[in-house]
PDB file of C-alpha atoms and ligand atoms in Angstrom:
ATOM      1  CA  UNK A   1       6.979  32.842  26.130  1.00 96.00           C
ATOM      2  CA  UNK A   2       9.969  31.264  27.793  1.00 98.00           C
ATOM      3  CA  UNK A   3      11.226  32.586  31.146  1.00 98.00           C
ATOM      4  CA  UNK A   4      13.732  31.794  33.919  1.00 98.00           C
ATOM      5  CA  UNK A   5      12.898  32.312  37.601  1.00 98.00           C
ATOM      6  CA  UNK A   6      16.059  33.233  39.553  1.00 98.00           C
ATOM      7  CA  UNK A   7      16.015  33.642  43.278  1.00 97.00           C
ATOM      8  CA  UNK A   8      17.218  32.052  46.514  1.00 97.00           C
ATOM      9  CA  UNK A   9      15.548  29.120  48.162  1.00 97.00           C
ATOM     10  CA  UNK A  10      12.129  30.192  49.477  1.00 97.00           C
ATOM     11  CA  UNK A  11      11.926  33.276  47.263  1.00 98.00           C
ATOM     12  CA  UNK A  12       8.620  32.118  45.887  1.00 98.00           C
ATOM     13  CA  UNK A  13       9.707  30.705  42.461  1.00 98.00           C
ATOM     14  CA  UNK A  14       7.459  27.650  42.656  1.00 96.00           C
ATOM     15  CA  UNK A  15       4.505  29.510  44.128  1.00 97.00           C
ATOM     16  CA  UNK A  16       4.542  32.150  41.406  1.00 97.00           C
ATOM     17  CA  UNK A  17       5.248  29.598  38.645  1.00 96.00           C
ATOM     18  CA  UNK A  18       2.151  27.587  39.675  1.00 94.00           C
ATOM     19  CA  UNK A  19      -0.007  30.759  39.681  1.00 94.00           C
ATOM     20  CA  UNK A  20       1.283  31.757  36.202  1.00 96.00           C
ATOM     21  CA  UNK A  21       0.884  28.298  34.738  1.00 92.00           C
ATOM     22  CA  UNK A  22      -2.864  28.796  34.822  1.00 83.00           C
ATOM     23  CA  UNK A  23      -2.838  32.363  33.391  1.00 90.00           C
ATOM     24  CA  UNK A  24      -0.260  32.062  30.715  1.00 94.00           C
ATOM     25  CA  UNK A  25      -0.203  28.364  29.783  1.00 92.00           C
ATOM     26  CA  UNK A  26       3.483  28.032  30.282  1.00 96.00           C
ATOM     27  CA  UNK A  27       4.640  24.827  31.915  1.00 97.00           C
ATOM     28  CA  UNK A  28       6.739  24.887  35.140  1.00 97.00           C
ATOM     29  CA  UNK A  29      10.066  23.055  34.876  1.00 98.00           C
ATOM     30  CA  UNK A  30      11.551  22.562  38.371  1.00 97.00           C
ATOM     31  CA  UNK A  31      14.793  20.707  38.494  1.00 98.00           C
ATOM     32  CA  UNK A  32      14.260  20.325  42.337  1.00 97.00           C
ATOM     33  CA  UNK A  33      10.855  18.530  41.692  1.00 95.00           C
ATOM     34  CA  UNK A  34      12.506  16.352  38.994  1.00 97.00           C
ATOM     35  CA  UNK A  35      15.379  15.401  41.239  1.00 97.00           C
ATOM     36  CA  UNK A  36      13.040  14.660  44.142  1.00 95.00           C
ATOM     37  CA  UNK A  37      11.091  12.331  41.803  1.00 95.00           C
ATOM     38  CA  UNK A  38      14.377  10.542  40.909  1.00 97.00           C
ATOM     39  CA  UNK A  39      15.145  10.130  44.635  1.00 96.00           C
ATOM     40  CA  UNK A  40      11.718   8.866  45.360  1.00 95.00           C
ATOM     41  CA  UNK A  41      11.902   6.315  42.466  1.00 97.00           C
ATOM     42  CA  UNK A  42      15.347   5.098  43.687  1.00 97.00           C
ATOM     43  CA  UNK A  43      16.915   5.555  40.282  1.00 97.00           C
ATOM     44  CA  UNK A  44      20.743   5.607  39.748  1.00 96.00           C
ATOM     45  CA  UNK A  45      20.542   9.374  39.328  1.00 96.00           C
ATOM     46  CA  UNK A  46      18.379   9.739  42.428  1.00 97.00           C
ATOM     47  CA  UNK A  47      20.805   7.698  44.529  1.00 97.00           C
ATOM     48  CA  UNK A  48      23.646   9.975  43.440  1.00 95.00           C
ATOM     49  CA  UNK A  49      21.675  13.141  44.105  1.00 97.00           C
ATOM     50  CA  UNK A  50      20.125  12.281  47.541  1.00 96.00           C
ATOM     51  CA  UNK A  51      22.998  12.966  49.893  1.00 95.00           C
ATOM     52  CA  UNK A  52      24.021  16.206  48.165  1.00 96.00           C
ATOM     53  CA  UNK A  53      20.434  17.499  48.301  1.00 96.00           C
ATOM     54  CA  UNK A  54      19.993  16.627  51.923  1.00 94.00           C
ATOM     55  CA  UNK A  55      23.162  18.501  52.819  1.00 93.00           C
ATOM     56  CA  UNK A  56      22.006  21.590  50.873  1.00 94.00           C
ATOM     57  CA  UNK A  57      24.687  21.430  48.213  1.00 95.00           C
ATOM     58  CA  UNK A  58      24.319  21.532  44.479  1.00 97.00           C
ATOM     59  CA  UNK A  59      24.289  18.346  42.382  1.00 97.00           C
ATOM     60  CA  UNK A  60      26.501  18.191  39.366  1.00 97.00           C
ATOM     61  CA  UNK A  61      25.943  20.439  36.368  1.00 98.00           C
ATOM     62  CA  UNK A  62      25.947  17.460  33.976  1.00 97.00           C
ATOM     63  CA  UNK A  63      23.119  15.722  35.905  1.00 97.00           C
ATOM     64  CA  UNK A  64      20.703  18.669  35.811  1.00 98.00           C
ATOM     65  CA  UNK A  65      21.704  19.716  32.235  1.00 98.00           C
ATOM     66  CA  UNK A  66      20.842  16.238  31.034  1.00 96.00           C
ATOM     67  CA  UNK A  67      17.453  16.227  32.925  1.00 97.00           C
ATOM     68  CA  UNK A  68      16.460  19.593  31.507  1.00 98.00           C
ATOM     69  CA  UNK A  69      17.541  18.829  27.932  1.00 96.00           C
ATOM     70  CA  UNK A  70      15.347  15.674  27.868  1.00 95.00           C
ATOM     71  CA  UNK A  71      12.394  17.543  29.466  1.00 97.00           C
ATOM     72  CA  UNK A  72      12.438  20.523  27.050  1.00 96.00           C
ATOM     73  CA  UNK A  73      12.065  18.144  24.126  1.00 95.00           C
ATOM     74  CA  UNK A  74       8.603  17.185  25.413  1.00 97.00           C
ATOM     75  CA  UNK A  75       5.554  18.471  23.544  1.00 96.00           C
ATOM     76  CA  UNK A  76       4.115  20.565  26.370  1.00 96.00           C
ATOM     77  CA  UNK A  77       7.105  22.941  26.335  1.00 97.00           C
ATOM     78  CA  UNK A  78       6.321  24.176  22.814  1.00 95.00           C
ATOM     79  CA  UNK A  79       3.787  26.675  24.237  1.00 93.00           C
ATOM     80  CA  UNK A  80       6.291  28.118  26.619  1.00 96.00           C
ATOM     81  CA  UNK A  81       8.115  27.187  29.848  1.00 98.00           C
ATOM     82  CA  UNK A  82       9.206  28.658  33.150  1.00 98.00           C
ATOM     83  CA  UNK A  83      12.484  27.341  34.474  1.00 98.00           C
ATOM     84  CA  UNK A  84      12.420  27.159  38.236  1.00 98.00           C
ATOM     85  CA  UNK A  85      15.683  26.312  39.983  1.00 97.00           C
ATOM     86  CA  UNK A  86      17.695  25.970  36.790  1.00 98.00           C
ATOM     87  CA  UNK A  87      20.186  27.273  35.797  1.00 98.00           C
ATOM     88  CA  UNK A  88      21.918  27.564  39.164  1.00 98.00           C
ATOM     89  CA  UNK A  89      25.502  27.982  38.120  1.00 98.00           C
ATOM     90  CA  UNK A  90      27.184  29.982  35.302  1.00 98.00           C
ATOM     91  CA  UNK A  91      28.209  26.796  33.459  1.00 98.00           C
ATOM     92  CA  UNK A  92      24.554  25.668  33.580  1.00 98.00           C
ATOM     93  CA  UNK A  93      23.478  28.984  32.159  1.00 98.00           C
ATOM     94  CA  UNK A  94      26.046  28.634  29.301  1.00 98.00           C
ATOM     95  CA  UNK A  95      24.953  25.074  28.592  1.00 98.00           C
ATOM     96  CA  UNK A  96      21.210  26.308  28.543  1.00 98.00           C
ATOM     97  CA  UNK A  97      22.034  29.088  26.120  1.00 98.00           C
ATOM     98  CA  UNK A  98      23.633  26.596  23.778  1.00 98.00           C
ATOM     99  CA  UNK A  99      20.891  23.988  24.242  1.00 97.00           C
ATOM    100  CA  UNK A 100      18.077  26.568  23.543  1.00 97.00           C
ATOM    101  CA  UNK A 101      19.904  27.762  20.466  1.00 97.00           C
ATOM    102  CA  UNK A 102      20.154  24.238  19.011  1.00 96.00           C
ATOM    103  CA  UNK A 103      16.502  23.530  19.769  1.00 95.00           C
ATOM    104  CA  UNK A 104      15.224  26.792  18.334  1.00 95.00           C
ATOM    105  CA  UNK A 105      13.975  28.283  21.571  1.00 96.00           C
ATOM    106  CA  UNK A 106      14.535  31.869  22.762  1.00 96.00           C
ATOM    107  CA  UNK A 107      14.464  33.298  26.314  1.00 97.00           C
ATOM    108  CA  UNK A 108      12.094  36.248  26.833  1.00 97.00           C
ATOM    109  CA  UNK A 109      12.874  37.208  30.408  1.00 98.00           C
ATOM    110  CA  UNK A 110      15.025  36.305  33.323  1.00 98.00           C
ATOM    111  CA  UNK A 111      13.034  37.248  36.447  1.00 98.00           C
ATOM    112  CA  UNK A 112      15.128  37.888  39.517  1.00 98.00           C
ATOM    113  CA  UNK A 113      12.955  37.462  42.662  1.00 98.00           C
ATOM    114  CA  UNK A 114      14.835  39.449  45.327  1.00 97.00           C
ATOM    115  CA  UNK A 115      14.167  38.505  49.001  1.00 97.00           C
ATOM    116  CA  UNK A 116      16.299  39.201  52.025  1.00 94.00           C
ATOM    117  CA  UNK A 117      18.017  36.272  53.740  1.00 91.00           C
ATOM    118  CA  UNK A 118      16.145  36.461  57.146  1.00 89.00           C
ATOM    119  CA  UNK A 119      12.597  36.101  55.917  1.00 93.00           C
ATOM    120  CA  UNK A 120      13.758  33.186  53.679  1.00 95.00           C
ATOM    121  CA  UNK A 121      14.619  30.929  56.714  1.00 94.00           C
ATOM    122  CA  UNK A 122      11.108  31.478  58.063  1.00 95.00           C
ATOM    123  CA  UNK A 123       9.546  30.805  54.676  1.00 97.00           C
ATOM    124  CA  UNK A 124      11.469  27.591  54.235  1.00 97.00           C
ATOM    125  CA  UNK A 125      10.982  26.123  57.708  1.00 96.00           C
ATOM    126  CA  UNK A 126       7.195  26.736  57.405  1.00 97.00           C
ATOM    127  CA  UNK A 127       6.853  25.308  53.899  1.00 98.00           C
ATOM    128  CA  UNK A 128       4.700  22.185  53.129  1.00 98.00           C
ATOM    129  CA  UNK A 129       2.972  20.904  50.093  1.00 97.00           C
ATOM    130  CA  UNK A 130      -0.030  18.734  49.155  1.00 97.00           C
ATOM    131  CA  UNK A 131       1.318  15.272  48.240  1.00 94.00           C
ATOM    132  CA  UNK A 132      -1.721  14.624  45.975  1.00 96.00           C
ATOM    133  CA  UNK A 133      -1.734  17.748  43.759  1.00 93.00           C
ATOM    134  CA  UNK A 134       1.480  19.540  44.527  1.00 92.00           C
ATOM    135  CA  UNK A 135      -0.141  22.774  45.816  1.00 94.00           C
ATOM    136  CA  UNK A 136       2.288  24.747  48.046  1.00 96.00           C
ATOM    137  CA  UNK A 137       1.425  26.004  51.545  1.00 98.00           C
ATOM    138  CA  UNK A 138       2.954  27.809  54.513  1.00 98.00           C
ATOM    139  CA  UNK A 139       2.275  27.523  58.313  1.00 97.00           C
ATOM    140  CA  UNK A 140       1.919  31.317  58.588  1.00 97.00           C
ATOM    141  CA  UNK A 141       1.721  32.882  55.141  1.00 97.00           C
ATOM    142  CA  UNK A 142      -0.503  30.494  53.138  1.00 97.00           C
ATOM    143  CA  UNK A 143      -2.561  28.164  55.323  1.00 97.00           C
ATOM    144  CA  UNK A 144      -5.203  25.944  53.756  1.00 98.00           C
ATOM    145  CA  UNK A 145      -8.702  27.495  54.276  1.00 97.00           C
ATOM    146  CA  UNK A 146      -9.705  24.444  56.272  1.00 97.00           C
ATOM    147  CA  UNK A 147      -6.987  22.922  58.597  1.00 95.00           C
ATOM    148  CA  UNK A 148      -5.592  19.693  57.183  1.00 95.00           C
ATOM    149  CA  UNK A 149      -7.480  19.845  53.794  1.00 98.00           C
ATOM    150  CA  UNK A 150      -5.949  20.903  50.542  1.00 98.00           C
ATOM    151  CA  UNK A 151      -7.780  23.881  49.021  1.00 97.00           C
ATOM    152  CA  UNK A 152      -7.140  22.600  45.500  1.00 95.00           C
ATOM    153  CA  UNK A 153      -7.858  18.963  45.568  1.00 97.00           C
ATOM    154  CA  UNK A 154      -9.530  18.252  48.941  1.00 97.00           C
ATOM    155  CA  UNK A 155      -6.771  15.845  49.854  1.00 96.00           C
ATOM    156  CA  UNK A 156      -5.188  15.707  53.314  1.00 95.00           C
ATOM    157  CA  UNK A 157      -1.779  14.138  52.506  1.00 97.00           C
ATOM    158  CA  UNK A 158       0.670  17.009  53.283  1.00 98.00           C
ATOM    159  CA  UNK A 159       4.410  16.613  52.997  1.00 96.00           C
ATOM    160  CA  UNK A 160       7.476  18.523  54.242  1.00 96.00           C
ATOM    161  CA  UNK A 161      10.842  18.311  52.404  1.00 95.00           C
ATOM    162  CA  UNK A 162      13.752  16.586  54.196  1.00 91.00           C
ATOM    163  CA  UNK A 163      16.033  19.524  53.314  1.00 94.00           C
ATOM    164  CA  UNK A 164      13.703  22.341  54.700  1.00 96.00           C
ATOM    165  CA  UNK A 165      15.343  22.708  58.005  1.00 93.00           C
ATOM    166  CA  UNK A 166      17.307  25.663  59.362  1.00 91.00           C
ATOM    167  CA  UNK A 167      20.731  24.134  59.131  1.00 90.00           C
ATOM    168  CA  UNK A 168      20.338  23.140  55.437  1.00 93.00           C
ATOM    169  CA  UNK A 169      18.757  26.469  54.587  1.00 93.00           C
ATOM    170  CA  UNK A 170      22.055  28.177  55.568  1.00 92.00           C
ATOM    171  CA  UNK A 171      24.001  25.984  53.217  1.00 94.00           C
ATOM    172  CA  UNK A 172      21.509  26.485  50.450  1.00 95.00           C
ATOM    173  CA  UNK A 173      21.666  30.285  50.887  1.00 95.00           C
ATOM    174  CA  UNK A 174      25.450  30.262  50.880  1.00 95.00           C
ATOM    175  CA  UNK A 175      25.330  28.149  47.679  1.00 95.00           C
ATOM    176  CA  UNK A 176      22.935  30.698  46.130  1.00 97.00           C
ATOM    177  CA  UNK A 177      25.122  33.642  46.939  1.00 96.00           C
ATOM    178  CA  UNK A 178      28.363  31.980  45.793  1.00 97.00           C
ATOM    179  CA  UNK A 179      27.239  30.049  42.688  1.00 97.00           C
ATOM    180  CA  UNK A 180      23.857  31.151  41.467  1.00 97.00           C
ATOM    181  CA  UNK A 181      23.782  35.015  42.009  1.00 97.00           C
ATOM    182  CA  UNK A 182      26.642  35.418  39.361  1.00 97.00           C
ATOM    183  CA  UNK A 183      24.036  34.340  36.721  1.00 97.00           C
ATOM    184  CA  UNK A 184      22.414  37.733  37.062  1.00 97.00           C
ATOM    185  CA  UNK A 185      25.513  39.239  35.469  1.00 97.00           C
ATOM    186  CA  UNK A 186      25.444  36.532  32.736  1.00 97.00           C
ATOM    187  CA  UNK A 187      21.962  37.391  31.685  1.00 98.00           C
ATOM    188  CA  UNK A 188      22.421  41.097  32.369  1.00 96.00           C
ATOM    189  CA  UNK A 189      24.817  41.154  29.339  1.00 96.00           C
ATOM    190  CA  UNK A 190      21.900  39.848  27.271  1.00 96.00           C
ATOM    191  CA  UNK A 191      19.547  42.572  28.758  1.00 97.00           C
ATOM    192  CA  UNK A 192      17.115  39.894  29.924  1.00 98.00           C
ATOM    193  CA  UNK A 193      17.005  40.471  33.730  1.00 98.00           C
ATOM    194  CA  UNK A 194      13.842  41.923  35.295  1.00 98.00           C
ATOM    195  CA  UNK A 195      13.999  42.549  38.994  1.00 98.00           C
ATOM    196  CA  UNK A 196      10.941  41.766  41.202  1.00 98.00           C
ATOM    197  CA  UNK A 197      10.539  42.609  44.951  1.00 98.00           C
ATOM    198  CA  UNK A 198       9.850  39.198  46.386  1.00 98.00           C
ATOM    199  CA  UNK A 199       9.550  40.452  49.919  1.00 97.00           C
ATOM    200  CA  UNK A 200       6.004  41.577  49.323  1.00 97.00           C
ATOM    201  CA  UNK A 201       2.932  39.276  49.903  1.00 97.00           C
ATOM    202  CA  UNK A 202       2.263  36.544  47.271  1.00 97.00           C
ATOM    203  CA  UNK A 203      -0.500  38.497  45.448  1.00 97.00           C
ATOM    204  CA  UNK A 204       1.621  41.679  45.125  1.00 98.00           C
ATOM    205  CA  UNK A 205       4.496  39.655  43.649  1.00 98.00           C
ATOM    206  CA  UNK A 206       2.132  38.170  41.088  1.00 98.00           C
ATOM    207  CA  UNK A 207       1.002  41.701  40.118  1.00 98.00           C
ATOM    208  CA  UNK A 208       4.540  42.780  39.522  1.00 98.00           C
ATOM    209  CA  UNK A 209       5.139  39.655  37.387  1.00 98.00           C
ATOM    210  CA  UNK A 210       2.059  40.187  35.282  1.00 97.00           C
ATOM    211  CA  UNK A 211       3.236  43.744  34.563  1.00 97.00           C
ATOM    212  CA  UNK A 212       6.481  42.370  33.237  1.00 96.00           C
ATOM    213  CA  UNK A 213       5.003  39.475  31.236  1.00 95.00           C
ATOM    214  CA  UNK A 214       2.117  41.532  29.849  1.00 92.00           C
TER     215      UNK A 214
HETATM  216  P1  LIG B   1      14.460  25.629  46.381  1.00 73.14           P
HETATM  217  O1  LIG B   1      13.154  25.855  45.652  1.00 73.14           O
HETATM  218  O2  LIG B   1      14.167  25.536  47.863  1.00 73.14           O
HETATM  219  O3  LIG B   1      15.591  26.457  46.036  1.00 73.14           O
HETATM  220  P2  LIG B   1      14.801  23.286  44.811  1.00 73.14           P
HETATM  221  O4  LIG B   1      13.674  22.428  44.901  1.00 73.14           O
HETATM  222  O5  LIG B   1      14.961  24.078  43.574  1.00 73.14           O
HETATM  223  O6  LIG B   1      14.924  24.147  46.094  1.00 73.14           O
HETATM  224  O7  LIG B   1      16.154  22.436  44.867  1.00 73.14           O
HETATM  225  C1  LIG B   1      16.334  21.451  45.855  1.00 73.14           C
HETATM  226  C2  LIG B   1      17.715  20.864  45.834  1.00 73.14           C
HETATM  227  O8  LIG B   1      17.858  20.151  44.572  1.00 73.14           O
HETATM  228  C3  LIG B   1      18.865  21.895  45.781  1.00 73.14           C
HETATM  229  O9  LIG B   1      19.204  22.300  47.125  1.00 73.14           O
HETATM  230  C4  LIG B   1      20.025  21.074  44.991  1.00 73.14           C
HETATM  231  O10 LIG B   1      20.599  20.202  45.868  1.00 73.14           O
HETATM  232  C5  LIG B   1      19.190  20.390  43.960  1.00 73.14           C
HETATM  233  N1  LIG B   1      19.075  21.125  42.792  1.00 73.14           N
HETATM  234  C6  LIG B   1      17.900  21.575  42.170  1.00 73.14           C
HETATM  235  N2  LIG B   1      18.180  22.219  41.016  1.00 73.14           N
HETATM  236  C7  LIG B   1      19.484  22.183  40.802  1.00 73.14           C
HETATM  237  C8  LIG B   1      20.388  22.642  39.839  1.00 73.14           C
HETATM  238  N3  LIG B   1      19.877  23.393  38.779  1.00 73.14           N
HETATM  239  N4  LIG B   1      21.715  22.451  40.005  1.00 73.14           N
HETATM  240  C9  LIG B   1      22.247  21.764  41.038  1.00 73.14           C
HETATM  241  N5  LIG B   1      21.438  21.356  41.969  1.00 73.14           N
HETATM  242  C10 LIG B   1      20.097  21.518  41.972  1.00 73.14           C
HETATM  243  P1  LIG B   2      11.043  28.556  46.048  1.00 73.14           P
HETATM  244  O1  LIG B   2      10.262  27.702  44.972  1.00 73.14           O
HETATM  245  O2  LIG B   2      11.586  29.868  45.481  1.00 73.14           O
HETATM  246  O3  LIG B   2      11.906  27.788  46.873  1.00 73.14           O
HETATM  247  P2  LIG B   2       8.311  28.577  47.313  1.00 73.14           P
HETATM  248  O4  LIG B   2       7.475  29.067  46.239  1.00 73.14           O
HETATM  249  O5  LIG B   2       8.244  27.091  47.600  1.00 73.14           O
HETATM  250  O6  LIG B   2       9.804  29.029  47.087  1.00 73.14           O
HETATM  251  O7  LIG B   2       8.004  29.395  48.641  1.00 73.14           O
HETATM  252  C1  LIG B   2       8.552  29.143  49.933  1.00 73.14           C
HETATM  253  C2  LIG B   2       7.517  29.133  51.014  1.00 73.14           C
HETATM  254  O8  LIG B   2       7.130  30.507  51.216  1.00 73.14           O
HETATM  255  C3  LIG B   2       6.168  28.463  50.736  1.00 73.14           C
HETATM  256  O9  LIG B   2       5.714  27.837  51.879  1.00 73.14           O
HETATM  257  C4  LIG B   2       5.222  29.480  50.254  1.00 73.14           C
HETATM  258  O10 LIG B   2       3.867  29.260  50.532  1.00 73.14           O
HETATM  259  C5  LIG B   2       5.758  30.743  50.944  1.00 73.14           C
HETATM  260  N1  LIG B   2       5.782  31.993  50.166  1.00 73.14           N
HETATM  261  C6  LIG B   2       5.941  32.135  48.796  1.00 73.14           C
HETATM  262  N2  LIG B   2       5.902  33.406  48.393  1.00 73.14           N
HETATM  263  C7  LIG B   2       5.712  34.187  49.510  1.00 73.14           C
HETATM  264  C8  LIG B   2       5.498  35.564  49.736  1.00 73.14           C
HETATM  265  N3  LIG B   2       5.644  36.456  48.785  1.00 73.14           N
HETATM  266  N4  LIG B   2       5.271  35.938  51.074  1.00 73.14           N
HETATM  267  C9  LIG B   2       5.246  35.006  52.070  1.00 73.14           C
HETATM  268  N5  LIG B   2       5.326  33.649  51.874  1.00 73.14           N
HETATM  269  C10 LIG B   2       5.570  33.206  50.664  1.00 73.14           C
HETATM  270 ZN1  LIG B   3      -4.032  18.997  46.889  1.00 73.14          ZN
END
């Protein structure tokens, strides 16, 4: 099964993708994670993307289309993938359709995670992750069972993203509404869109997703 997670920053795309990876064996493909890895490695691509990401803008379509195209060719995508954070513009969606066609893949669902703007700011400013295993956490909504220790791997090396501050969140939300939301119409025409109420607690969002995915 191949799906797209669509939703504003902080909607819970990464959180749900990680939960579903274990249940369905689909791999999470996050362009945000891939770009952050390029920035950390100091590659040419990373150097180009860094300032745009820190300002809360979108990097160029060509850059992310190239990254995803290379990633989808890898073996672990054959059993299914979840696109998280891609596509983010209508041209990216069109390029993806063409790419999947050529590679012989088909999309099963485009899940739209709907969350109101106000709770998103709180979700993003309270977000942190384990630097060792990638598990996601939140200061209020998903604290580790033991303060300072990762539930999943026992590590204590937590990280916060440079762009997870209130000012940048506003730019990212504006980019979402202007450039990403129109994708819903694009996939609506293909009858692929399934709407999920992302305002609910994490486990109730997972329940809705499992109903859709079967
Ligand atoms: P979030 O999950 O909070 O929405 P991401 O980790 O998906 O954030 O993305 C972080 C940043 O990386 C974005 O604000 C943007 O600058 C860049 N980015 C990620 N995916 C894309 C994409 N498909 N197109 C353009 N820019 C992207
Ligand atoms: P996205 O990948 O869509 O940007 P994340 O999955 O990283 O969003 O979630 C953003 C933050 O909100 C994280 O700190 C996460 O723990 C928390 N979170 C995710 N889903 C929910 C939810 N349904 N209710 C409350 N907090 C949530
Ligand atoms: Zn961990």
